[in-house]
Tab-separated table of C-alpha atoms in Angstrom:
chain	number	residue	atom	x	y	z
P	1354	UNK	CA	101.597	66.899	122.557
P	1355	UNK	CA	97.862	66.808	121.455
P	1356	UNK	CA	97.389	64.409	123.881
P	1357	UNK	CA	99.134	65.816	126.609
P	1358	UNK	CA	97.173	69.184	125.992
P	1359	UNK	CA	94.081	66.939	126.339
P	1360	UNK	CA	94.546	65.360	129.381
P	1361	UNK	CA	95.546	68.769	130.823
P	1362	UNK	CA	92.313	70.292	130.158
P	1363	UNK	CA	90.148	67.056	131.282
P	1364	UNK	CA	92.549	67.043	134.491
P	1365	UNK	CA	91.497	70.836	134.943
P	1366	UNK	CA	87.559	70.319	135.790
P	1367	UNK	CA	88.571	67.440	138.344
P	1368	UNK	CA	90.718	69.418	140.104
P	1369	UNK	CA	87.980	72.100	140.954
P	1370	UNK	CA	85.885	69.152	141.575
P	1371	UNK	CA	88.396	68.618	144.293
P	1372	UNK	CA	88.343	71.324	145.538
P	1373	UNK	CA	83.976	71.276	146.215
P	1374	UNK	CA	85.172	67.824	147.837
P	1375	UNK	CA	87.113	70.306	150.663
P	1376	UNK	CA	83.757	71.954	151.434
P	1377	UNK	CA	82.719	69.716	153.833
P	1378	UNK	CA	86.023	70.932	156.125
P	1379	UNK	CA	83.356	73.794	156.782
P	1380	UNK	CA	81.728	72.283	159.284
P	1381	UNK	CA	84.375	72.113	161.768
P	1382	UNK	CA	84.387	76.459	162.031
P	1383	UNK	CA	80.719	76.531	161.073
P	1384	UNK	CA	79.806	74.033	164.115
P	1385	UNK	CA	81.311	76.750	166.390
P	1386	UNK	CA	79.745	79.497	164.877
P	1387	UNK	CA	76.038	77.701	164.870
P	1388	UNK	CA	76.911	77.470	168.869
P	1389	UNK	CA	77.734	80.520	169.357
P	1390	UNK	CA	74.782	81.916	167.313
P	1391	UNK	CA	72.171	79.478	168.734
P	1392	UNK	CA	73.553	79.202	172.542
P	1393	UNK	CA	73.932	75.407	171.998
P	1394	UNK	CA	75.728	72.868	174.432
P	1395	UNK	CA	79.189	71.114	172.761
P	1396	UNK	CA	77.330	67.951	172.908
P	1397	UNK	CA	74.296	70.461	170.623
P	1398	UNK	CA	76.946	71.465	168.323
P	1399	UNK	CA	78.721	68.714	167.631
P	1400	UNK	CA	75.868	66.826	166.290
P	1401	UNK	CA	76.154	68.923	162.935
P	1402	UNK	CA	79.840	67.692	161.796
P	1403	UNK	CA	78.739	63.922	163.314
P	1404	UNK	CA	76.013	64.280	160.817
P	1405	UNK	CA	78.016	65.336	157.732
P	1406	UNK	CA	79.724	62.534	157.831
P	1407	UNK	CA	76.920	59.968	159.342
P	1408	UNK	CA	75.710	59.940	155.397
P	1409	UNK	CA	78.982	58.345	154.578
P	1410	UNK	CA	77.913	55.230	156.615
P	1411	UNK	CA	75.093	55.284	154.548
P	1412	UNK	CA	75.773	56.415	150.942
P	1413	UNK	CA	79.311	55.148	150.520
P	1414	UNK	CA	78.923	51.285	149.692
P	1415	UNK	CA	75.920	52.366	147.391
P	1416	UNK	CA	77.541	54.858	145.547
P	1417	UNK	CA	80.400	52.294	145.064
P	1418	UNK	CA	77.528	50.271	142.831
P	1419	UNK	CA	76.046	53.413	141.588
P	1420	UNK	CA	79.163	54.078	139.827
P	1421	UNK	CA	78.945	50.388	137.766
P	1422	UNK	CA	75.725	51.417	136.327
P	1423	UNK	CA	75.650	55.088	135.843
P	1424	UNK	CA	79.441	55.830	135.386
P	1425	UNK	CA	81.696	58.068	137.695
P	1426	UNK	CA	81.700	61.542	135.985
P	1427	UNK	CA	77.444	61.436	135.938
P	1428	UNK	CA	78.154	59.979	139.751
P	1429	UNK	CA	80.471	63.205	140.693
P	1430	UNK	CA	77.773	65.906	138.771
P	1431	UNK	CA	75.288	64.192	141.129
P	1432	UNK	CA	77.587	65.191	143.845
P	1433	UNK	CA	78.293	68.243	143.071
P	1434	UNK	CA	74.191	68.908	142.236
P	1435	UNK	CA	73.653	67.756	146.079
P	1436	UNK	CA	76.393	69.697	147.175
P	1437	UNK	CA	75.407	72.947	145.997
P	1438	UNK	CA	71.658	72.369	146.945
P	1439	UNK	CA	73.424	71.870	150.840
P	1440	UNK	CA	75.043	75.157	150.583
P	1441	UNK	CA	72.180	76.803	149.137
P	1442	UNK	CA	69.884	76.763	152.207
P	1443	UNK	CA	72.185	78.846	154.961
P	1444	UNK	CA	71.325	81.609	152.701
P	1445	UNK	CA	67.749	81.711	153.704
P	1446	UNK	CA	68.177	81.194	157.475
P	1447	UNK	CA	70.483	79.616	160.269
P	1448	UNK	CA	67.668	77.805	162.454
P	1449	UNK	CA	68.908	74.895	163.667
P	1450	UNK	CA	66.590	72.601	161.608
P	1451	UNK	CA	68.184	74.396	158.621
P	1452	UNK	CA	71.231	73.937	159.704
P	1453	UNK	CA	70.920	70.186	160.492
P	1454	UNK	CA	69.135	70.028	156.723
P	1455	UNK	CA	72.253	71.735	155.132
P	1456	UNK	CA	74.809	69.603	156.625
P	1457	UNK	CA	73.061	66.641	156.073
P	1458	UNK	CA	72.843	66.884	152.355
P	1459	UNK	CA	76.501	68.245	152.636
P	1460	UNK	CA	77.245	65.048	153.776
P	1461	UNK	CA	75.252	63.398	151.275
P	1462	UNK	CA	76.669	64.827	148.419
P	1463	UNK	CA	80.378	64.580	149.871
P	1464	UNK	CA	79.777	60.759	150.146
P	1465	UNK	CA	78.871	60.460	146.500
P	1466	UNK	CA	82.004	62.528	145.342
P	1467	UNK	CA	84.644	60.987	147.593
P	1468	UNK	CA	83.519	57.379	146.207
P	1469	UNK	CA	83.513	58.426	142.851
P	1470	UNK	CA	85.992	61.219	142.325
P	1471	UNK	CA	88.884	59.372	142.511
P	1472	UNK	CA	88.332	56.580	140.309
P	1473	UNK	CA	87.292	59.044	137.857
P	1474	UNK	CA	90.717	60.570	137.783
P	1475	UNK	CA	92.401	57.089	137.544
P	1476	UNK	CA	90.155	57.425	134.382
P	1477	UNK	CA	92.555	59.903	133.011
P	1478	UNK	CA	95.717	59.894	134.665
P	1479	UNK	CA	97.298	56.347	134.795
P	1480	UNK	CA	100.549	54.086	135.839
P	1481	UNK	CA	103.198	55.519	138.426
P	1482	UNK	CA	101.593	58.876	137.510
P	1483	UNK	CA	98.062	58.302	139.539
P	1484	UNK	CA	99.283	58.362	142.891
P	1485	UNK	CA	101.305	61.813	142.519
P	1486	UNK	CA	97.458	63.207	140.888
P	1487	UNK	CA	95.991	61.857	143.423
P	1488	UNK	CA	98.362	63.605	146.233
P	1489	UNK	CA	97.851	66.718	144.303
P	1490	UNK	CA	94.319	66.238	144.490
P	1491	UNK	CA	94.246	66.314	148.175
P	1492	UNK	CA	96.647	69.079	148.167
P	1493	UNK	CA	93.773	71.044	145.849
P	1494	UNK	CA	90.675	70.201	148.029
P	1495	UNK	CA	93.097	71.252	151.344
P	1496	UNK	CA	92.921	74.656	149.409
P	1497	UNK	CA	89.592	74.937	150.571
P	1498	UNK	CA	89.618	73.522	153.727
P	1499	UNK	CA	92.233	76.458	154.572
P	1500	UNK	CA	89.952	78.773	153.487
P	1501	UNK	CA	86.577	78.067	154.919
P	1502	UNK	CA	87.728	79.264	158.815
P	1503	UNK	CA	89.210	82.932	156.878
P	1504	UNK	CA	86.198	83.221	154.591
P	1505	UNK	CA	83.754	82.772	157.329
P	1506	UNK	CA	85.962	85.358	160.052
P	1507	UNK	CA	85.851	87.932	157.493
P	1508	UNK	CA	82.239	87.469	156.911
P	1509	UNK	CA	81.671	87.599	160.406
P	1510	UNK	CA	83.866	90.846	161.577
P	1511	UNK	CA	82.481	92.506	158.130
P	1512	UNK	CA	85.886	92.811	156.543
P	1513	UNK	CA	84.160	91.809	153.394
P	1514	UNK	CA	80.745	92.684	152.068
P	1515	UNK	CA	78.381	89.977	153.574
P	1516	UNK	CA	75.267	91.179	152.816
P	1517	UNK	CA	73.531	90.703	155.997
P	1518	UNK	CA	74.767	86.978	156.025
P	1519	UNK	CA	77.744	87.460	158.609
P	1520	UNK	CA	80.255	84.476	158.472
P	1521	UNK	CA	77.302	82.376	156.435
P	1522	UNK	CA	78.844	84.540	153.281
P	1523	UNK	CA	81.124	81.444	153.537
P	1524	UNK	CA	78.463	79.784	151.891
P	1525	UNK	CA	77.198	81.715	148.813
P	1526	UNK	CA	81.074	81.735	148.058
P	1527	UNK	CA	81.316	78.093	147.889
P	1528	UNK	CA	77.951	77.403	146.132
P	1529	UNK	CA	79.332	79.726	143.369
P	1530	UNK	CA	82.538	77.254	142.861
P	1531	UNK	CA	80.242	74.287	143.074
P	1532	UNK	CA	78.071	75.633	140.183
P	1533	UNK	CA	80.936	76.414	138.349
P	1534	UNK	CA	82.465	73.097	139.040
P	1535	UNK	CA	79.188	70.906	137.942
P	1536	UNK	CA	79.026	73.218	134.527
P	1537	UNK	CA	82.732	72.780	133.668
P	1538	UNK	CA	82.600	68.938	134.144
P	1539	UNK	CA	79.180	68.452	132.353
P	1540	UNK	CA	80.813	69.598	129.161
P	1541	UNK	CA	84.317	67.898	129.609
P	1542	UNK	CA	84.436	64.687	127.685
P	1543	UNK	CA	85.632	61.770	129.862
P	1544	UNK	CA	86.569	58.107	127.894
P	1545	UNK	CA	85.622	55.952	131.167
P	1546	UNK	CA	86.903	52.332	130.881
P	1547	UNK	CA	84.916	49.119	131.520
P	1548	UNK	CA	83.564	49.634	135.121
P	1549	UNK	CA	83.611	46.332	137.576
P	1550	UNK	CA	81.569	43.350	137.498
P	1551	UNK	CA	78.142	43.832	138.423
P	1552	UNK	CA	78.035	43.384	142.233
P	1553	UNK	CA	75.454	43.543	145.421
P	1554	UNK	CA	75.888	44.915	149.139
P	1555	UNK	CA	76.649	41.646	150.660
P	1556	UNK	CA	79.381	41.210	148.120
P	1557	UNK	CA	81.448	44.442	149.259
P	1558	UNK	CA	80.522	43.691	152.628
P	1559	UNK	CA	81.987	40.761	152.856
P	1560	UNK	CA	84.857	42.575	151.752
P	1561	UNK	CA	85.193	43.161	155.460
P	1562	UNK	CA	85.680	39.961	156.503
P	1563	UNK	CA	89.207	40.235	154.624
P	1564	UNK	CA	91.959	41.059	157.929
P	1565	UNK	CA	93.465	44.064	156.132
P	1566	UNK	CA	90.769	45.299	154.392
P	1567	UNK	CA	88.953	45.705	158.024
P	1568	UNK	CA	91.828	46.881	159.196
P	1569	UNK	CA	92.083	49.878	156.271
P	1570	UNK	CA	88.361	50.587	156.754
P	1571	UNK	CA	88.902	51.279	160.986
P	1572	UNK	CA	92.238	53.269	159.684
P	1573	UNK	CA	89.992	55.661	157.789
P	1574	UNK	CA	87.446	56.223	160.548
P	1575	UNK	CA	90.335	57.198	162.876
P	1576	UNK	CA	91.763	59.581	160.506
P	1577	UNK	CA	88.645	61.443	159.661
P	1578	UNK	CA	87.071	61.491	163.198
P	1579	UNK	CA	90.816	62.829	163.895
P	1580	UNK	CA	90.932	65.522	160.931
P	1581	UNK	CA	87.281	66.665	162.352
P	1582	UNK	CA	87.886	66.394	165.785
P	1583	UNK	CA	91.114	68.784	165.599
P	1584	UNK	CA	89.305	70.857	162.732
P	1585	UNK	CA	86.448	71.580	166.030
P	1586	UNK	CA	88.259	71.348	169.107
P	1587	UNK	CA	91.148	73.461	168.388
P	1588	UNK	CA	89.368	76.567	168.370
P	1589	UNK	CA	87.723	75.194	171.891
P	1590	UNK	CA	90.868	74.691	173.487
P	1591	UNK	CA	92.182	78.020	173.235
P	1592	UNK	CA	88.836	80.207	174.139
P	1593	UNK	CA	88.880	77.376	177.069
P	1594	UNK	CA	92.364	77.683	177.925
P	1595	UNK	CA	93.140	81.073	176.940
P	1596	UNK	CA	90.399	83.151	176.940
P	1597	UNK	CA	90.310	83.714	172.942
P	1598	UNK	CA	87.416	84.448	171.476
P	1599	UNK	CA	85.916	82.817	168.761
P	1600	UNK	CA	87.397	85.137	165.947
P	1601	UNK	CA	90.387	84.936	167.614
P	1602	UNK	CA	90.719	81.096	167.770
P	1603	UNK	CA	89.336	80.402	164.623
P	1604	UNK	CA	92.860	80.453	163.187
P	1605	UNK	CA	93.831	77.606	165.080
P	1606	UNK	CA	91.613	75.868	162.464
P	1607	UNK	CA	93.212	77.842	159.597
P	1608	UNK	CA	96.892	76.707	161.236
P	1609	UNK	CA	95.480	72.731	160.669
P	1610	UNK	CA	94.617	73.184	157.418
P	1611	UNK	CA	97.581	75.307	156.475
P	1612	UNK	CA	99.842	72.352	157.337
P	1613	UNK	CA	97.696	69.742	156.066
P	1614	UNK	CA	97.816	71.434	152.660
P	1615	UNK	CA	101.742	71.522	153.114
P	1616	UNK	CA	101.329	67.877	153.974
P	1617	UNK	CA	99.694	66.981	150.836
P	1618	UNK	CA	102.138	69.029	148.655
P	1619	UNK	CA	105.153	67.506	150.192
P	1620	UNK	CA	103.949	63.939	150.646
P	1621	UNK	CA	104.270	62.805	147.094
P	1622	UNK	CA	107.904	63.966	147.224
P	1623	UNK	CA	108.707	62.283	150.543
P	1624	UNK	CA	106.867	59.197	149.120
P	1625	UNK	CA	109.761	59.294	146.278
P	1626	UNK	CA	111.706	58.536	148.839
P	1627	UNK	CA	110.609	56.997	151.771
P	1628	UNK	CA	108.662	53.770	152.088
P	1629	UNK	CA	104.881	53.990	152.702
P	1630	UNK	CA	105.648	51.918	155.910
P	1631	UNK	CA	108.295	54.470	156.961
P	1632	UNK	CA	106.340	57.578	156.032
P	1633	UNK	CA	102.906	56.173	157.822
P	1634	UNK	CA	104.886	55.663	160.808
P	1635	UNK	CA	106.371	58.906	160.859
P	1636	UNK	CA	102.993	60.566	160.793
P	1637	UNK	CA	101.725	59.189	163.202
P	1638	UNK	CA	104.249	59.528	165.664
P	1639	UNK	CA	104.193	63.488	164.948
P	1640	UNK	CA	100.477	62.984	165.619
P	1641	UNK	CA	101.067	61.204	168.485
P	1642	UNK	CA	103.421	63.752	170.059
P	1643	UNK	CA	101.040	66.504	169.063
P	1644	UNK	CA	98.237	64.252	170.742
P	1645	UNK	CA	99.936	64.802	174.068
P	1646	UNK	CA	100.780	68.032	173.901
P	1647	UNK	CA	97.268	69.093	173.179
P	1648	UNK	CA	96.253	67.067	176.406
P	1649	UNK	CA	98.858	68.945	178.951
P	1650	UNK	CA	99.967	71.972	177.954
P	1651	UNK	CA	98.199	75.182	178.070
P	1652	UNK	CA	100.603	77.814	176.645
P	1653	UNK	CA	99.652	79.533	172.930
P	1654	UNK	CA	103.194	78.549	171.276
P	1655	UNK	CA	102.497	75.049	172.500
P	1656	UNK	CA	99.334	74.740	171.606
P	1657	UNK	CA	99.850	76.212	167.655
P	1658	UNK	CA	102.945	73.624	167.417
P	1659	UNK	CA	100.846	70.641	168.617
P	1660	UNK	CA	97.945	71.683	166.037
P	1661	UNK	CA	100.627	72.216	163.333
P	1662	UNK	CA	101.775	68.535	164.237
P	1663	UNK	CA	98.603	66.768	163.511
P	1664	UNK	CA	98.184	68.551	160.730
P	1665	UNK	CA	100.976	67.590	159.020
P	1666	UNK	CA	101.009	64.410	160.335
P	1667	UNK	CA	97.471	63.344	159.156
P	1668	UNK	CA	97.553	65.232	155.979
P	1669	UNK	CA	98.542	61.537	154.369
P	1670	UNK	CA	97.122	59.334	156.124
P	1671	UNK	CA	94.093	58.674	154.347
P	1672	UNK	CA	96.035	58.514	150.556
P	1673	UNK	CA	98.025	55.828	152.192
P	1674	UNK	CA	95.592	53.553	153.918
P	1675	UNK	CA	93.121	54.333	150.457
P	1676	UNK	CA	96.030	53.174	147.878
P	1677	UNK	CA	97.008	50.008	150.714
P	1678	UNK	CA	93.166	49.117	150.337
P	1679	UNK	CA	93.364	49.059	146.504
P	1680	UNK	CA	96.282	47.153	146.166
P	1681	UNK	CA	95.011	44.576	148.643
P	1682	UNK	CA	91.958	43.789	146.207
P	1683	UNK	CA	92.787	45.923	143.156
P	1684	UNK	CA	89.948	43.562	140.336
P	1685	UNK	CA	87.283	45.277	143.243
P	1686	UNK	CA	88.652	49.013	142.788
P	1687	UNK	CA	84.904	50.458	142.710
P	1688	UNK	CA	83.778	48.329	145.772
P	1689	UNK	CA	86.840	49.109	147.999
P	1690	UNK	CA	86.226	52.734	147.066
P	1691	UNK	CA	82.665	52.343	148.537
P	1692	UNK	CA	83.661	50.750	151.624
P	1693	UNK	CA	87.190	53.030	152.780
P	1694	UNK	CA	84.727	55.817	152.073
P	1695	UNK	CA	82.302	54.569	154.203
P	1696	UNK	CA	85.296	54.788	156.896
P	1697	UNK	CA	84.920	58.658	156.759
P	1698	UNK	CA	81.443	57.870	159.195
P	1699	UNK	CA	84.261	58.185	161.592
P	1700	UNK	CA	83.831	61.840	161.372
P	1701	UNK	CA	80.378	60.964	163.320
P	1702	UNK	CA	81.123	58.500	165.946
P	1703	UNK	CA	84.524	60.665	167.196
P	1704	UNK	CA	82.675	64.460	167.355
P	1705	UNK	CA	79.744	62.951	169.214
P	1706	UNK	CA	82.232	60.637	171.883
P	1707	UNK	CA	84.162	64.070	172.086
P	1708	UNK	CA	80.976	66.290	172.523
P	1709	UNK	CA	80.292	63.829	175.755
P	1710	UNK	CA	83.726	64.034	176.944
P	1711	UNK	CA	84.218	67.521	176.763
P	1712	UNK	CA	80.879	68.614	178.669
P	1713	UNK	CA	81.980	66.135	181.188
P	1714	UNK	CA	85.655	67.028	181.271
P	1715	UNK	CA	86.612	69.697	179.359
P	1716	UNK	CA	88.473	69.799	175.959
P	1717	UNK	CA	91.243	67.488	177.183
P	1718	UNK	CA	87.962	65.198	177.434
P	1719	UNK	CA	87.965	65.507	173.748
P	1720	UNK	CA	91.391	65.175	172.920
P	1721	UNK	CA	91.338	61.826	174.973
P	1722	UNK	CA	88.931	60.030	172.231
P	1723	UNK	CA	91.391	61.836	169.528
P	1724	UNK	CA	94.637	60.229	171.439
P	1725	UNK	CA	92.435	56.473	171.537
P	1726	UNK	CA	92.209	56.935	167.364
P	1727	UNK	CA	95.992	57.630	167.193
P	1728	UNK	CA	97.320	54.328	169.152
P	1729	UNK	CA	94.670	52.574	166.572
P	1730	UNK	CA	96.980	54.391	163.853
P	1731	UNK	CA	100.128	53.292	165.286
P	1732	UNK	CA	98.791	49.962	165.777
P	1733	UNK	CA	98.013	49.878	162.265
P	1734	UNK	CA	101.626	51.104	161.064
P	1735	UNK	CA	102.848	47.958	161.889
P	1736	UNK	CA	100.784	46.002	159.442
P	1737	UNK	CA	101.345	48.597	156.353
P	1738	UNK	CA	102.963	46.563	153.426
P	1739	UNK	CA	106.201	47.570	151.643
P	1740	UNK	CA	104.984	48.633	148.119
């Protein structure tokens, strides 16, 4: 029972550490808001959520042998230190350079506590219990993905106090949590076991030359560029299409996120049941569908079911192709970790293709990269083991 109690309250601190891992869902609604602020092109705007997530490309791998030296909780306070730094700065201005400055150590700080926050929890929670914690950690950091498009709308139509800040109240808010989060975890004790062998960069790199691991790591950048793609082009689509503005459509993002969450919550259940092999390809054939629908039809109903689609259908994606990795090569867990991570630079290369498309040809421009990154995921449903 002692124990139990224990775990509980260690468990506790990790999950709002989760939840400052959701902040970087801001810049999808932020992105739009910068635009509309600053008067920038889509091609302009898009360059902030490509470079959130170009520091994954960068940090990801390294973190991965951070971890072996430093150990993962010291690894996540680092993350959380960056993170709150990141959403420090709006406060004091929303120049682009600030901006750019802000979402680049967002990014930063996101890479280090994606890479290390999960093996820290395996830390705790352990056996057939980790995978259902880990679910429910993704469930907790969609929490705040849901809530970044309302936070900043009420900031911005001064249905809360915003003091001056407009829809950047969003980011005092989350700074708060992040404090809060870094605090609570510095004084939680955390009994971290042996971390990997001692290894270099071309070691995990040549991870990649492994079929499935390469294949996991191209998974992961199709399912984040995905998640931000529909996270920023959904509100598009319907000022495009419909003639919303951007208050208005800035639920579309809150409609993702709502069924993503949902996704997360239900997943472990379905996973009960269902093969991962089954469940993957399921997914992906409601995102696949929603794909479609996004790219032809033009009516509000149709649109909100096609964004409620991909939500739920890519809300497991990532847990799946993450815990597929780590079986593959489970005596590297820490060096995997680095390198699926490092997958999430997807969220770069699929805003900035998108950007292009859509000044060329419109939003359906866009959602034509996101369909390419959905065959790639049905493609890749095939070759998901039976676990």
């Amino acid at each position: 029972m002692n124990k139990s109690m224990s775990n509980f309250a260690k468990i506790l601190p990790i999950m709002i550490c989760f939840f400052a891992m959701g902040f970087v869902d801001l810049v999808g609604i932020a992105s739009n808001y910068v635009k509309a602020d600053l008067g920038l092109s889509d091609a302009q705007a898009n360059v902030l959520p490509s470079l959130v997530f170009f520091w994954f490309l960068i940090f990801s791998v390294p973190t991965g042998l951070l971890m072996n030296r430093i150990g993962r909780k010291k690894t996540v306070m680092l993350s959380l230190f960056v993170t709150a730094l990141s959403l420090l700065m709006p406060v004091f201005g929303d120049s682009y350079p600030v901006m750019l400055l802000s979402f680049s150590l967002l990014g930063i700080g996101n890479a280090l506590m994606q890479t290390s926050l999960n093996p820290l929890l395996s830390a705790i929670v352990r056996g057939d219990k980790l995978a259902s914690s880990l679910t429910f950690g993704q469930f907790v950091k969609a929490i705040a993905s849901f809530l970044a498009p309302y936070i900043a709308m009420w900031g911005a139509t001064q249905a809360v106090p915003s003091f001056g800040l407009g829809w950047r109240v969003l980011f005092p808010v989350y700074f708060i949590i992040a404090v809060i989060a870094v605090m609570w975890l510095g004084v939680t004790s955390i009994e971290e076991e042996k971390p990997d062998a001692a290894s270099g960069f071309g070691d995990c790199f040549r991870l990649l030359g492994r079929p499935f691991i390469l294949l996991c790591f191209l998974g992961i950048m199709c399912h984040v560029g995905i998640d931000v793609g529909t996270n920023t082009t959904a509100p598009k689509i319907l000022m495009e299409r419909l003639g919303f503005s951007l208050e208005e459509a800035s639920f579309s993002t809150s409609l993702y996120f709502i069924f993503r969450t949902v996704g997360c919550l239900t997943g472990a259940l379905i996973l009960q049941k269902l093969s991962p092999k089954v469940f993957f390809f399921i997914s992906i054939s409601m995102m696949t569908v929603s794909m479609l629908m996004l790219l032809f039809c033009h009516s509000l109903a149709a649109v909100y079911v096609a964004i409620a689609l991909v939500g739920y259908g890519n809300s497991n994606v990532f847990s799946i192709i993450f815990s597929q990795a780590l079986l593959d090569m489970p005596e590297k867990k820490n060096e995997i970790s680095g390198l699926m991570i490092m997958g999430l630079f997807g969220g770069t290369v699929f805003p900035l293709l998108m950007g292009f498309a859509s000044d060329a040809a419109g939003q359906a421009g866009a959602v034509a990269v996101m369909l390419a990154g959905t065959m790639y995921l049905m493609f890749y449903a095939f070759k998901v083991k039976k676990i």
